[in-house]
XYZ file of C-alpha atoms in Angstrom:
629
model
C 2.799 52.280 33.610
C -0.388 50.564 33.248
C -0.376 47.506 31.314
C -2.662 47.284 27.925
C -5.729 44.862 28.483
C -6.294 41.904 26.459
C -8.452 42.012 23.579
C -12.418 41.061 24.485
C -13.423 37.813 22.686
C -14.211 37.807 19.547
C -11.661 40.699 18.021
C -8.237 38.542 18.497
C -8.127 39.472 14.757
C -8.173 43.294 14.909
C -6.267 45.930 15.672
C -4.336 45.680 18.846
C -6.534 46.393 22.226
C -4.693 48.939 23.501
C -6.118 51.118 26.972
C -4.785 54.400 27.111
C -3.166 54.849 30.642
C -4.193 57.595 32.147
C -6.690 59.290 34.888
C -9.773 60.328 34.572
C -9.146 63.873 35.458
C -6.207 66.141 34.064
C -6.885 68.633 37.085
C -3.244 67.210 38.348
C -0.399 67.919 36.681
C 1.372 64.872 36.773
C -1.772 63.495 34.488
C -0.529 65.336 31.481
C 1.505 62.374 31.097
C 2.764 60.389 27.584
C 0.892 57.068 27.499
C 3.805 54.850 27.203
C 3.252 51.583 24.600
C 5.455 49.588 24.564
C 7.140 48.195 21.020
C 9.224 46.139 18.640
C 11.404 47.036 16.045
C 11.074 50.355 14.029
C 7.921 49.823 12.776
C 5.753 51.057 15.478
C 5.964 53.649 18.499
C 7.370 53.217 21.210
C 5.292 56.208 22.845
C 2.287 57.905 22.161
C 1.117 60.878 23.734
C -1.986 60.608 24.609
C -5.297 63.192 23.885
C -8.899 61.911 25.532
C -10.201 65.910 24.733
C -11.245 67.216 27.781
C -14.733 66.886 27.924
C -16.867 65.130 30.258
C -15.268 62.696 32.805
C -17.992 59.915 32.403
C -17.384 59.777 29.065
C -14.137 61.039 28.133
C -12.944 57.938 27.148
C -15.128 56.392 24.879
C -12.339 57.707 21.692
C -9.157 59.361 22.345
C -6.757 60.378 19.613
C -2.726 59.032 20.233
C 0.083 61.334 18.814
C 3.263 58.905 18.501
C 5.952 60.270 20.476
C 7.239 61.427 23.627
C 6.000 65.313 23.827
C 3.941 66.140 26.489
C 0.069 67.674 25.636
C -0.241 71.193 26.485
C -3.578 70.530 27.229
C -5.836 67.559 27.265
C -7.320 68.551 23.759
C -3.786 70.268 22.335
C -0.169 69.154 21.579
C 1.660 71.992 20.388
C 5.267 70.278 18.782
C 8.153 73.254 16.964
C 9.484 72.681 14.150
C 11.865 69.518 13.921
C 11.676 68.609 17.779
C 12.016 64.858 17.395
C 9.531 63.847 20.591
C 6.766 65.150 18.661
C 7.434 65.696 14.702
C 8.301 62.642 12.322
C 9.372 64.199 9.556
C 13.292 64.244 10.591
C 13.575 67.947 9.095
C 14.277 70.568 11.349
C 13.739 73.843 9.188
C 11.732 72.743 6.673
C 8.362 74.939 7.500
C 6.227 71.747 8.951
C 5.882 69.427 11.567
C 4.437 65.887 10.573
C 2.361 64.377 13.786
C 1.548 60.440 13.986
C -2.054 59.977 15.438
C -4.267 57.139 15.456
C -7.637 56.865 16.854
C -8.553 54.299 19.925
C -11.895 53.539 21.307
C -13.158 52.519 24.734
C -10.033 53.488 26.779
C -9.572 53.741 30.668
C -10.552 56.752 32.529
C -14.509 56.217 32.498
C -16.883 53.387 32.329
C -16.289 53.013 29.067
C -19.508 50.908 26.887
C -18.962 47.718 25.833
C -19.168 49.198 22.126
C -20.149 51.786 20.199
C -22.786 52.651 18.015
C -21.253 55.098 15.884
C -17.676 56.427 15.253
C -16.872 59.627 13.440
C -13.392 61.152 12.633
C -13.458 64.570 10.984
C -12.308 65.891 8.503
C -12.174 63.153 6.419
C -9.156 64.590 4.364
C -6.988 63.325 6.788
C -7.537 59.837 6.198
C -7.272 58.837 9.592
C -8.464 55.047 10.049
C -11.118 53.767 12.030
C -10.577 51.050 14.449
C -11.345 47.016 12.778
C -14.173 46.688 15.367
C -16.299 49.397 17.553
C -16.300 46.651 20.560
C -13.966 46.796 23.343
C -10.553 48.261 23.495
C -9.159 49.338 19.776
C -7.493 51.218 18.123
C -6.514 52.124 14.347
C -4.018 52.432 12.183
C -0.995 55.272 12.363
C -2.179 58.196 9.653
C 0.463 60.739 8.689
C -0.944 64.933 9.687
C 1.004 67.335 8.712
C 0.894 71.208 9.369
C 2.354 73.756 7.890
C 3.916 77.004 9.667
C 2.160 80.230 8.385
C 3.040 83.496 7.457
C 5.073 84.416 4.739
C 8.690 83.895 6.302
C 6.995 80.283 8.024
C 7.074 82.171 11.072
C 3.777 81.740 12.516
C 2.006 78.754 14.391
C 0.027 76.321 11.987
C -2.975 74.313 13.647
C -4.681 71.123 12.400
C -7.876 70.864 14.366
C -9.617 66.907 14.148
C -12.750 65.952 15.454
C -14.132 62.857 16.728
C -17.352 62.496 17.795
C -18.393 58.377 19.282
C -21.438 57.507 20.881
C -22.646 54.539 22.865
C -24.458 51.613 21.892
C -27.790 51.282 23.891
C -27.077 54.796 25.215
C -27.804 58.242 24.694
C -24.080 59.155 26.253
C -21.474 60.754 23.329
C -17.949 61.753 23.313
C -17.610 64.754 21.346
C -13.337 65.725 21.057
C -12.199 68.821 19.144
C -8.266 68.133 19.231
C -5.649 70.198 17.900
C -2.293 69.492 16.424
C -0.138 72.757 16.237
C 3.169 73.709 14.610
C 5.325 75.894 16.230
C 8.406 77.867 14.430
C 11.943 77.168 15.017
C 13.719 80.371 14.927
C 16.539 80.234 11.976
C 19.365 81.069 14.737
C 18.360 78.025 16.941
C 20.242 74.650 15.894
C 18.383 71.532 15.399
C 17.953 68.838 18.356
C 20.824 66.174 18.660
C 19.314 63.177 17.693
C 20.487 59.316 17.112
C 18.196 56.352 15.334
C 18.575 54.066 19.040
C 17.938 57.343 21.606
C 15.069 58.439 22.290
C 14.856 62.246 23.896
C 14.393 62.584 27.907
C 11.165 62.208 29.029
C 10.044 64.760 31.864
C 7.305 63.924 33.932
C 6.320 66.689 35.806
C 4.637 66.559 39.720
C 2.932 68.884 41.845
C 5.099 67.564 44.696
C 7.447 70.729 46.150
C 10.364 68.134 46.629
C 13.839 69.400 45.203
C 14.590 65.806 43.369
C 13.507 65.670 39.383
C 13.077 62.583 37.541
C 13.752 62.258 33.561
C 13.636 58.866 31.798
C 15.719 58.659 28.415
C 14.578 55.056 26.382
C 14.924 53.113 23.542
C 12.674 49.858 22.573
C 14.818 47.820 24.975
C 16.729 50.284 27.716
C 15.544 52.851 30.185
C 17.798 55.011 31.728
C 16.669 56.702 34.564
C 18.615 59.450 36.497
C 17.417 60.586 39.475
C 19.232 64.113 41.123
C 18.556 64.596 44.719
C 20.068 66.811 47.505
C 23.547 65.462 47.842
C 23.994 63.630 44.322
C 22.845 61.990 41.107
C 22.159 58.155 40.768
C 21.193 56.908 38.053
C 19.792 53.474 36.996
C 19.790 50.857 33.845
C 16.833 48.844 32.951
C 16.840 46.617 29.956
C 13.717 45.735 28.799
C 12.477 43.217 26.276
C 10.187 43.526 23.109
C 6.475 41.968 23.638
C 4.985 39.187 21.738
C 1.983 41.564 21.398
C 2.718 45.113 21.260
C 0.919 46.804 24.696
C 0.859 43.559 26.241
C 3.419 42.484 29.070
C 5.168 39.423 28.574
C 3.974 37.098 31.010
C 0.535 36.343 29.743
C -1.496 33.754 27.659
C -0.944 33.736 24.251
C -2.645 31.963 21.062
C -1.067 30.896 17.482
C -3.686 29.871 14.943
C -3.014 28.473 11.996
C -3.037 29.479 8.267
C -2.671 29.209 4.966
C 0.704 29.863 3.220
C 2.730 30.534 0.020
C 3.326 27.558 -2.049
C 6.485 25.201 -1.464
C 7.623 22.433 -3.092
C 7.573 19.031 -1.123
C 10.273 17.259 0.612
C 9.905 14.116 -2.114
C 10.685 16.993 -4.990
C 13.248 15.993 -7.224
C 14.651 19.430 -7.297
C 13.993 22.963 -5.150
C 12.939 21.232 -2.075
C 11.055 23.708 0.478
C 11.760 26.219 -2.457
C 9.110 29.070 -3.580
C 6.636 27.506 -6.285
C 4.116 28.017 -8.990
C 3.581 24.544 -10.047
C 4.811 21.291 -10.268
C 7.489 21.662 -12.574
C 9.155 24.743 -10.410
C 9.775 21.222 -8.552
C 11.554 19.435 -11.008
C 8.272 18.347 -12.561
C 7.555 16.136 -9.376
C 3.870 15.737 -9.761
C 1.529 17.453 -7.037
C 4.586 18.802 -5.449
C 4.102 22.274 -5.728
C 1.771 22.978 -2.778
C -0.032 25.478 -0.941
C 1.064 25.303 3.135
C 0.415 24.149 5.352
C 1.522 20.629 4.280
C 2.687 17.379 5.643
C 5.095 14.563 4.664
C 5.978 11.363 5.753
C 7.456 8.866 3.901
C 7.468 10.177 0.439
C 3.356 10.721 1.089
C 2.287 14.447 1.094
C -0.657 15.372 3.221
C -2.489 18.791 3.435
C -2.778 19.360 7.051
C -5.746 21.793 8.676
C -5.581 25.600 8.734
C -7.683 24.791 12.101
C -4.628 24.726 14.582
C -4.453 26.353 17.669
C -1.244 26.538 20.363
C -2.205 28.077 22.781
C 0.750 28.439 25.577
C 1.522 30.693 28.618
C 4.979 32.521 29.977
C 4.199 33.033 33.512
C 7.775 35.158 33.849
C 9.568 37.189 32.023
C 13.136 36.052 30.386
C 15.998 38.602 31.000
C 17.609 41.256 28.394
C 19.193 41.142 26.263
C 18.464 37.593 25.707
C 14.821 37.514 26.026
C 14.183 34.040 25.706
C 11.073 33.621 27.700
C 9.740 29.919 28.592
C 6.581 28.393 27.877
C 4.065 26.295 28.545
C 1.706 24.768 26.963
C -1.239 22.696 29.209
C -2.558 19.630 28.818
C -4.722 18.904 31.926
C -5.417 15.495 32.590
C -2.776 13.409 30.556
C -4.894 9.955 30.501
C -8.673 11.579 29.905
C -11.278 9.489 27.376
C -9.561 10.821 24.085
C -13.024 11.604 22.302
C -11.389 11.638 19.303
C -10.261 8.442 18.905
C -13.199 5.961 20.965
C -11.734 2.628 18.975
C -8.598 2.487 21.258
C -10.618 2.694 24.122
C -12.308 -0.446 23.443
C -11.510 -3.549 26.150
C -8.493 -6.065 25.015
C -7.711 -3.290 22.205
C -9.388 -5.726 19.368
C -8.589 -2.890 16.798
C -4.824 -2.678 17.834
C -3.968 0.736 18.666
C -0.583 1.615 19.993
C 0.095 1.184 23.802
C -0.124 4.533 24.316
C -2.907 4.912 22.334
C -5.172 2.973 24.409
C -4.497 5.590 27.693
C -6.400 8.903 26.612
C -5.229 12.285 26.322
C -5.494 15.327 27.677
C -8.828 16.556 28.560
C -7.581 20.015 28.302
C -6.165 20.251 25.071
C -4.095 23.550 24.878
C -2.397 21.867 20.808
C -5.367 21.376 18.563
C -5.242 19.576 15.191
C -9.029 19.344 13.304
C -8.962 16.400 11.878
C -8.199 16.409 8.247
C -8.020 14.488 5.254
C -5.175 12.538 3.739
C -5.992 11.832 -0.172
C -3.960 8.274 -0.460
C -5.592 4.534 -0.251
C -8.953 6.245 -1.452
C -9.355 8.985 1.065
C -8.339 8.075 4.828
C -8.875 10.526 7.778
C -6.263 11.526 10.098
C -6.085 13.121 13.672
C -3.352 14.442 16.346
C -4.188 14.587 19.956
C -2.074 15.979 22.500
C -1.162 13.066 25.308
C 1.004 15.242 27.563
C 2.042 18.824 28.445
C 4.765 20.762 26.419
C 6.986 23.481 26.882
C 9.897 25.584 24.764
C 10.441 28.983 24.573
C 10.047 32.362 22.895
C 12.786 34.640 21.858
C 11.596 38.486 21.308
C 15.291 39.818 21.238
C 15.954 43.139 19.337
C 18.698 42.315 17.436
C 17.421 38.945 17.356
C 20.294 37.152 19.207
C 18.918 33.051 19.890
C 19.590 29.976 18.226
C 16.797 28.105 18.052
C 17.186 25.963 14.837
C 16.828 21.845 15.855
C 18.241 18.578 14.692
C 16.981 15.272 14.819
C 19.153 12.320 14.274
C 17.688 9.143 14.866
C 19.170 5.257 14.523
C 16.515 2.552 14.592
C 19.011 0.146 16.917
C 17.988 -0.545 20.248
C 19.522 0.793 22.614
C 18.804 -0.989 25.523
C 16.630 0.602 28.757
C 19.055 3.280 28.999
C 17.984 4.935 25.997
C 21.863 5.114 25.159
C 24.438 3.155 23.566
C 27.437 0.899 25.030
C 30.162 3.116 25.782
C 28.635 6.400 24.938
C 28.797 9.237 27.714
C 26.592 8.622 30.809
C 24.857 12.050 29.927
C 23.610 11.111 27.142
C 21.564 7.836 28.962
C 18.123 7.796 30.989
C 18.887 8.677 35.215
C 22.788 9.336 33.976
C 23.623 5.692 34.125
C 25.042 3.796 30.801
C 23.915 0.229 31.377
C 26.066 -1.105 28.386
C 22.595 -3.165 27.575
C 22.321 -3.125 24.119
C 21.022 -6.289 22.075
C 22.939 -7.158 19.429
C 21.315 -6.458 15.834
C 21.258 -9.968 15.051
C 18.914 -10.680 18.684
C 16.865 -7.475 16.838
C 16.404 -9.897 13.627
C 19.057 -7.727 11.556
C 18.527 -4.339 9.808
C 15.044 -5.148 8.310
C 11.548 -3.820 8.277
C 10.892 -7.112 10.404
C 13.936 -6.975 12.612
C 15.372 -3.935 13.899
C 12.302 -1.864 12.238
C 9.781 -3.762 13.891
C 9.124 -2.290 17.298
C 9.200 1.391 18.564
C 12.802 0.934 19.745
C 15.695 3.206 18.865
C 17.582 6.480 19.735
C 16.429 9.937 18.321
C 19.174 12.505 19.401
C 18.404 15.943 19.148
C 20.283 19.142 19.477
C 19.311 23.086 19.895
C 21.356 26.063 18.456
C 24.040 26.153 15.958
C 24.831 27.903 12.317
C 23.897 30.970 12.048
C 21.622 33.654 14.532
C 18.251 33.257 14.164
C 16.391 35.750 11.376
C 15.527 39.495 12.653
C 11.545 38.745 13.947
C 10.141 36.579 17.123
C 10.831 32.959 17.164
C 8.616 30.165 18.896
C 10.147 26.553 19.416
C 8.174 24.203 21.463
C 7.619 20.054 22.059
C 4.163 19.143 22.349
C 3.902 15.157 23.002
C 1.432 13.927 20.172
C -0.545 10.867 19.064
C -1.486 10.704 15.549
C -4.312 8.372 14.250
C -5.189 7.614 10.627
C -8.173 5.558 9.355
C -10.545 4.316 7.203
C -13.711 6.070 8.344
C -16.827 4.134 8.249
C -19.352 7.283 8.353
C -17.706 9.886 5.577
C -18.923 9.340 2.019
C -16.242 7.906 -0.280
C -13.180 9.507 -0.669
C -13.570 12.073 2.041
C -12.964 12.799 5.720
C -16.196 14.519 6.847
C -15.343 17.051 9.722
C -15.679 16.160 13.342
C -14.893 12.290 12.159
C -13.605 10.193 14.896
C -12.082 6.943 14.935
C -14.268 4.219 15.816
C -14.555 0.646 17.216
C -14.534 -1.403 13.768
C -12.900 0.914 11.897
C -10.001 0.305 10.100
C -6.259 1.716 11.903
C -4.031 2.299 8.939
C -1.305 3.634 11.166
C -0.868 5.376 14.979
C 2.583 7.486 15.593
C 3.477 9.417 18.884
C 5.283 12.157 18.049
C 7.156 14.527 19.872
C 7.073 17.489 17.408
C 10.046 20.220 18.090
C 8.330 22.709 16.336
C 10.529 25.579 15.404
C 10.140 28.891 13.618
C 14.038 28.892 13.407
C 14.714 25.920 10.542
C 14.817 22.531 11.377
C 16.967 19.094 9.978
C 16.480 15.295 10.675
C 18.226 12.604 9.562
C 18.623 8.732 9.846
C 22.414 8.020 11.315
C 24.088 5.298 12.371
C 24.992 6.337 15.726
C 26.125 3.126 17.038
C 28.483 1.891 14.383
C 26.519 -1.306 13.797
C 26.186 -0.403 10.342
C 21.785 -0.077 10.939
C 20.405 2.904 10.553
C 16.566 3.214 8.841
C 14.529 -0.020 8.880
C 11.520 1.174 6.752
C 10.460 4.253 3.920
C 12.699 6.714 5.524
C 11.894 10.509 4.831
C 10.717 10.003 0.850
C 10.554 6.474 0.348
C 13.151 2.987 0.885
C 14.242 3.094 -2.624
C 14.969 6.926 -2.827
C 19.085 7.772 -2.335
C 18.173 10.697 -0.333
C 15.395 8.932 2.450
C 17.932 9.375 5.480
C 18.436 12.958 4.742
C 19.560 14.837 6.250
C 16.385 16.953 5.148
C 16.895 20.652 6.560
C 13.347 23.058 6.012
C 15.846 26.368 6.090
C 14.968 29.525 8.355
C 14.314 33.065 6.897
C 18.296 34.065 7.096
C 18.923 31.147 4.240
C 15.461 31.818 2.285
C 13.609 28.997 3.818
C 10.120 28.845 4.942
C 10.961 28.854 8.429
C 10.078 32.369 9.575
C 9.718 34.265 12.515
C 6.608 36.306 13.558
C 7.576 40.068 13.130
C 8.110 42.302 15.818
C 5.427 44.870 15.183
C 2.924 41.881 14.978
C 2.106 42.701 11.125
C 2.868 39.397 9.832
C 2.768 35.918 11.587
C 5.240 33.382 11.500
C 5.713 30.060 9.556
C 6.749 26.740 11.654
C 9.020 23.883 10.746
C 9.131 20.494 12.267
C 11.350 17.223 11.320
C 11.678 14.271 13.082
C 12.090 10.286 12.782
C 9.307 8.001 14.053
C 9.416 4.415 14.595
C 6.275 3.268 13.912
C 6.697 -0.427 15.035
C 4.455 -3.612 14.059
C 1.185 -1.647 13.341
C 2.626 0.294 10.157
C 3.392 -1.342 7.451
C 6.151 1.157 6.667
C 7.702 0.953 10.458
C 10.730 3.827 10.116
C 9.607 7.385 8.697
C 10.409 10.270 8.496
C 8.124 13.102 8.814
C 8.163 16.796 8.164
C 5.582 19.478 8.557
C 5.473 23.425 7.475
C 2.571 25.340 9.287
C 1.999 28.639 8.621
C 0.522 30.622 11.740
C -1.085 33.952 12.621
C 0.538 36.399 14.485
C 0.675 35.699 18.271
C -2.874 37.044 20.363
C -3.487 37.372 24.030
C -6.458 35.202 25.203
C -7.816 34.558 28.490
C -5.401 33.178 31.513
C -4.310 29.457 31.605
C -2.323 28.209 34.691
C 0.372 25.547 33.281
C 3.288 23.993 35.162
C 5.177 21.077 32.839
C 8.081 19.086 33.040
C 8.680 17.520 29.911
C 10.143 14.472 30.755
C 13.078 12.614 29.271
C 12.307 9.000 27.043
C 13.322 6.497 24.771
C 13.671 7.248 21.493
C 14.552 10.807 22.702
C-alpha cells in the first residue's frame, strides 16, 4: 500500500491530502485494486474503492471519485455493488430494493503528473450534493456524500444506475479530466440469504493477479487487525498483523506532526470559589468569582489568571511506530541548539546580568524552536508582557489505541525543602535520587532560614515528584503528553503603549523583570493534578502564594484539571481527526529570590487543533533527569 502524501503548505487546514494509490494504467488486472485508507474509529472508512474514470493516462488523475468500501470496480469508471453486500452498500439492509454507495471526490491524485492546482472543479449532477474539496491545490479530497440507487422494475428486480460526472481542468493549462462514473445496483434474488456480517469484521478482500501460480491471497481487516491467509500447494498459513490507528487518517505513523493552538469553550478558573475547570457562562456559574468565567486558553499562577496566545505551535516527530494494541508511539520534539542568542529575551544576555535574570536565563535557547509561545499579554500591575522560550529538547508520547487503552493522566507533588544534591531526601529509596545514590545530604530547615518566603522559599531548591498513569483509562480519542523544558519571562515593556503588550515585544536591557520561571510543563491531554506536600516530614511544604494565593485554604491543592471520562476539559483529539484536543498542565515552580511570590503554582488549559503532517524534522532527545524533578 502506498502511503498518503502530506498536505502541500498552505492547506494544513483542509480536508485531508489523501493520494489515491494506484497505477496509471488499469490494462493489468491486479490494478483494479481497492485503494486502502487507513482509519480511526467508526467514523470514517477504512477502504475506499477507488474510480480515476478511464480516460486519458496524462490526466486521469487530476479528480477521481472514492466509493467507501472494500468492493472491487468492475471497471475503472463502474462499481456495480447487489443489494445488501456489505463491501460496497451502507445501508445495512439486505432486501430492501437499494444500495446506498459512500463517494467523495479527491483532486490531484497519483497516476499522472498531476498540476499543482486546478482551475476549475465540477461535480454533476448537483442533486447529489456531493462536496467539493476545501482547496483546488494539491492533494484533497471532500467530504463523504450519501448516493443511493434504487433497483428497477416493478418486482425491484432490475439493475438501477446512478451515473456522476466530474469534469476538472488545470490551472495554466489547457489539459481537462472529464469522468463519467457509474454507481449501479444490482438485485438480490429473494431465495439468496443476506451476507454474514459483524460491526469489527470487515469482508475478505480478493486481490486478483494475472500471475498463473496456484496460491490465492485474501486479506480479511478491521481498523486495527489484518488477517492474511495464504493457501499454497501443500497447505494454508495464515498470518496476524495488528495495526494501529494514525494521528492523521492516510498518513503513516512515523512522520512530523503539528498542534496549533486555539480558542476554547469557557471554564471557570482555578481561583473560583465554586465549579473549578467547570463549563461556564459567566462569572457567577463560578460562584460569582469575578472574571473567572473565561474563554480558553487560559493561564494561572498564583491566584493571577492570564489569557495565554491562540499562537502555539508543537510541532514533534515519531520516527517509529509503537506496537498494537498499545500504540503508544514516542515523540520528539527538537530544539536545536540548546544555548543559541534567545532573541526574545536580549536583557539577559547583557554582561554581569545587571537586570537579574535567572541563571538559566542568561544561557539562550534553542535556535530551533520546535514549542512556540507568541508573546502575550498579562492584564495585572498595569499591563505587563510575558514570553516562553523553549531551552531544551522534549519528548512524551502519543497513544492512538482503539479502545483507547493508556494512562496518561500526571501528578505533580512538590515540597519546597531542599533536598540536598541528590535531588532526594534522607532515607528515601536510592531510585528516587540523581545517579541512584541517596547522599543523606539534606540541610536542616532551620540552615534553610525556616518555612518562610525568605527561608526555605527563597532559592529554586526543592523536590517536585511526579508520577504517570493511574485512575481510570484514558477517554475514547488520541492522547498527547509531552515535557518541553521552558523559560518564562514577564516584564514591563518599555516600547508598548500603556497597558498593552504590542506583538513581537521582547524583553530588553533596562526593562523591568517582574518574574523568570523554568518550567518543565507535562502537558497532558489525559487530566492532570499538582499539589504542595510535605514529602519529607519536616512539617514545610509551600513557602510562597501557592496555586491561588498564601491566604487561600485550598493553595496546596491538590488542584486536578479532570480528563474527558470525568467531564473535565482535558480531552483527547478524536480519532477521525474532526475535532482537536484540549491540553492540561499543573505543576509547582520555585521561583527563588527574583519573584516576589517565590512558591507557585501554575496551571494552564490550551485548546489545540487537530494534529497535521508538516514537513520532516530529524530529532533525537534525552530528557534528562534534575533537581526539582
Amino acid at each position: 500500500m502506498k502511503s498518503a502524501l502530506p498536505s502541500p503548505p498552505g492547506v494544513e487546514a483542509a480536508a485531508p491530502a489523501i493520494r489515491s494509490p494506484r497505477n496509471a494504467s488499469w490494462r493489468t488486472p491486479a490494478c483494479l485494486l481497492v485503494a486502502t485508507f487507513v482509519a480511526v474509529g467508526g467514523a470514517s472508512p477504512s477502504r475506499a474503492t477507488s474510480l480515476p474514470g478511464g480516460g486519458p493516462a496524462a490526466t486521469d488523475c487530476y479528480v477521481v471519485l472514492n466509493a467507501q468500501g472494500t468492493a472491487l470496480a468492475a471497471r475503472p469508471n463502474r462499481l456495480e455493488c447487489k443489494d445488501g453486500d456489505p463491501q460496497c452498500d451502507q445501508d445495512g439492509d439486505c432486501h430492501n430494493g437499494s444500495c446506498k454507495f459512500r463517494v467523495r471526490v479527491c483532486i490531484d491524485q497519483d497516476g499522472c503528473q498531476a498540476p499543482s492546482a486546478l482551475r476549475s472543479l465540477q461535480i454533476g449532477p448537483a442533486k447529489l450534493a456531493i462536496p467539493r474539496p476545501t482547496t483546488l491545490s494539491g492533494a484533497a479530497c471532500g467530504d463523504f456524500a450519501d448516493v443511493p440507487v434504487s433497483l428497477k422494475g416493478k418486482g425491484k428486480t432490475r439493475p438501477g444506475k446512478q451515473v456522476i460526472v466530474l469534469k476538472a481542468r488545470a490551472q495554466g493549462a489547457k489539459s481537462t479530466d472529464i469522468d463519467k462514473d457509474t454507481l449501479v445496483c444490482l438485485p438480490r434474488p429473494a431465495s439468496e440469504p443476506c451476507p454474514t456480517t459483524t460491526t469489527s469484521t470487515l469482508p475478505p478482500i480478493v486481490v486478483p493477479t494475472t500471475s498463473t501460480s496456484t496460491s490465492t491471497t485474501s486479506t480479511s481487516a478491521t481498523t486495527s487487525t489484518i488477517v492474511t491467509t495464504t493457501t499454497m500447494l501443500g497447505g494454508t498459513s495464515t498470518t496476524t498483523t495488528t495495526l494501529c490507528p494514525p494521528l492523521v487518517v492516510g498518513q503513516p505513523i512515523p512522520n512530523t506532526y503539528r498542534l496549533n493552538g486555539t480558542t476554547g469553550e469557557k471554564r471557570c478558573t482555578t481561583n473560583s470559589a465554586s465549579n473549578r475547570f467547570g463549563l461556564c457562562s459567566t462569572d457567577a456559574d463560578c460562584g460569582g468569582t469575578a472574571g473567572a468565567c473565561m474563554t480558553l486558553p487560559w493561564v494561572t499562577a498564583d491566584g493571577q489568571v492570564m489569557p495565554f496566545s491562540t499562537g502555539t505551535q508543537t510541532t514533534f516527530t515519531v520516527a517509529t511506530e509503537g506496537a498494537a494494541p498499545m500504540c503508544e508511539h514516542n515523540l520528539c520534539i527538537p530544539c536545536g541548539n540548546p544555548n543559541a542568542s534567545c532573541a526574545g529575551i536580549p536583557g539577559c544576555e547583557v554582561a554581569d546580568n545587571p537586570n537579574g535574570c535567572v541563571p538559566r536565563g542568561t544561557q539562550g535557547c534553542c535556535d530551533q524552536p520546535a514549542f512556540i509561545v507568541p508573546t502575550f499579554f498579562v492584564n495585572i500591575l498595569g499591563g505587563l508582557c510575558s514570553r516562553v522560550d523553549q531551552i531544551g529538547c522534549g519528548g512524551g508520547v502519543v497513544n492512538t489505541s482503539n479502545p483507547q487503552s493508556g494512562h496518561n493522566k500526571v501528578t505533580k507533588n512538590g515540597d519546597t525543602s531542599d533536598p540536598g544534591a541528590d535531588c532526594c531526601y534522607n532515607g528515601h529509596p536510592a531510585s528516587e535520587c540523581l545517579n541512584n545514590t541517596n547522599l543523606n545530604d539534606d540541610p536542616t530547615l532551620a540552615a534553610q532560614g525556616g518555612c518562610s518566603v525568605n527561608g526555605a522559599g527563597v532559592d529554586y531548591k526543592g523536590k517536585i515528584v511526579k508520577a504517570i498513569g493511574g485512575g481510570a483509562t484514558d477517554a475514547p480519542g488520541i492522547h498527547f503528553r509531552y515535557t518541553v523544558p521552558e523559560l518564562s519571562t514577564t516584564w514591563t515593556d518599555g516600547q508598548s503603549p500603556p497597558g498593552t503588550c504590542a506583538n513581537g515585544s521582547t524583553y530588553d536591557d533596562g526593562e523591568l523583570l517582574v518574574s523568570q520561571l523554568i518550567l518543565k510543563a507535562d502537558t497532558t491531554t489525559s487530566g492532570a493534578t499538582g499539589s504542595f506536600t510535605d514529602l519529607n516530614g519536616d512539617g514545610c511544604k509551600r513557602a510562597g502564594a501557592g496555586f491561588i494565593s498564601a491566604s487561600n485554604a485550598a493553595t496546596d491543592g491538590p488542584i486536578t484539571v479532570p480528563g474527558a471520562e470525568s467531564g473535565g476539559p482535558a480531552r483527547p483529539q478524536a480519532y477521525e481527526g474532526s475535532t482537536g484536543s484540549v491540553a492540561a498542565a499543573v505543576s509547582e515552580v520555585f521561583s527563588g529570590p527574583n519573584s516576589p511570590i517565590r512558591d507557585i503554582g501554575f496551571v494552564a488549559i490550551t485548546p489545540q487543533n487537530a494534529a497535521v503532517v508538516v514537513p520532516a524534522l530529524s530529532c533525537s532527545c534525552t530528557v534528562q533527569p534534575d533537581c526539582p524533578e
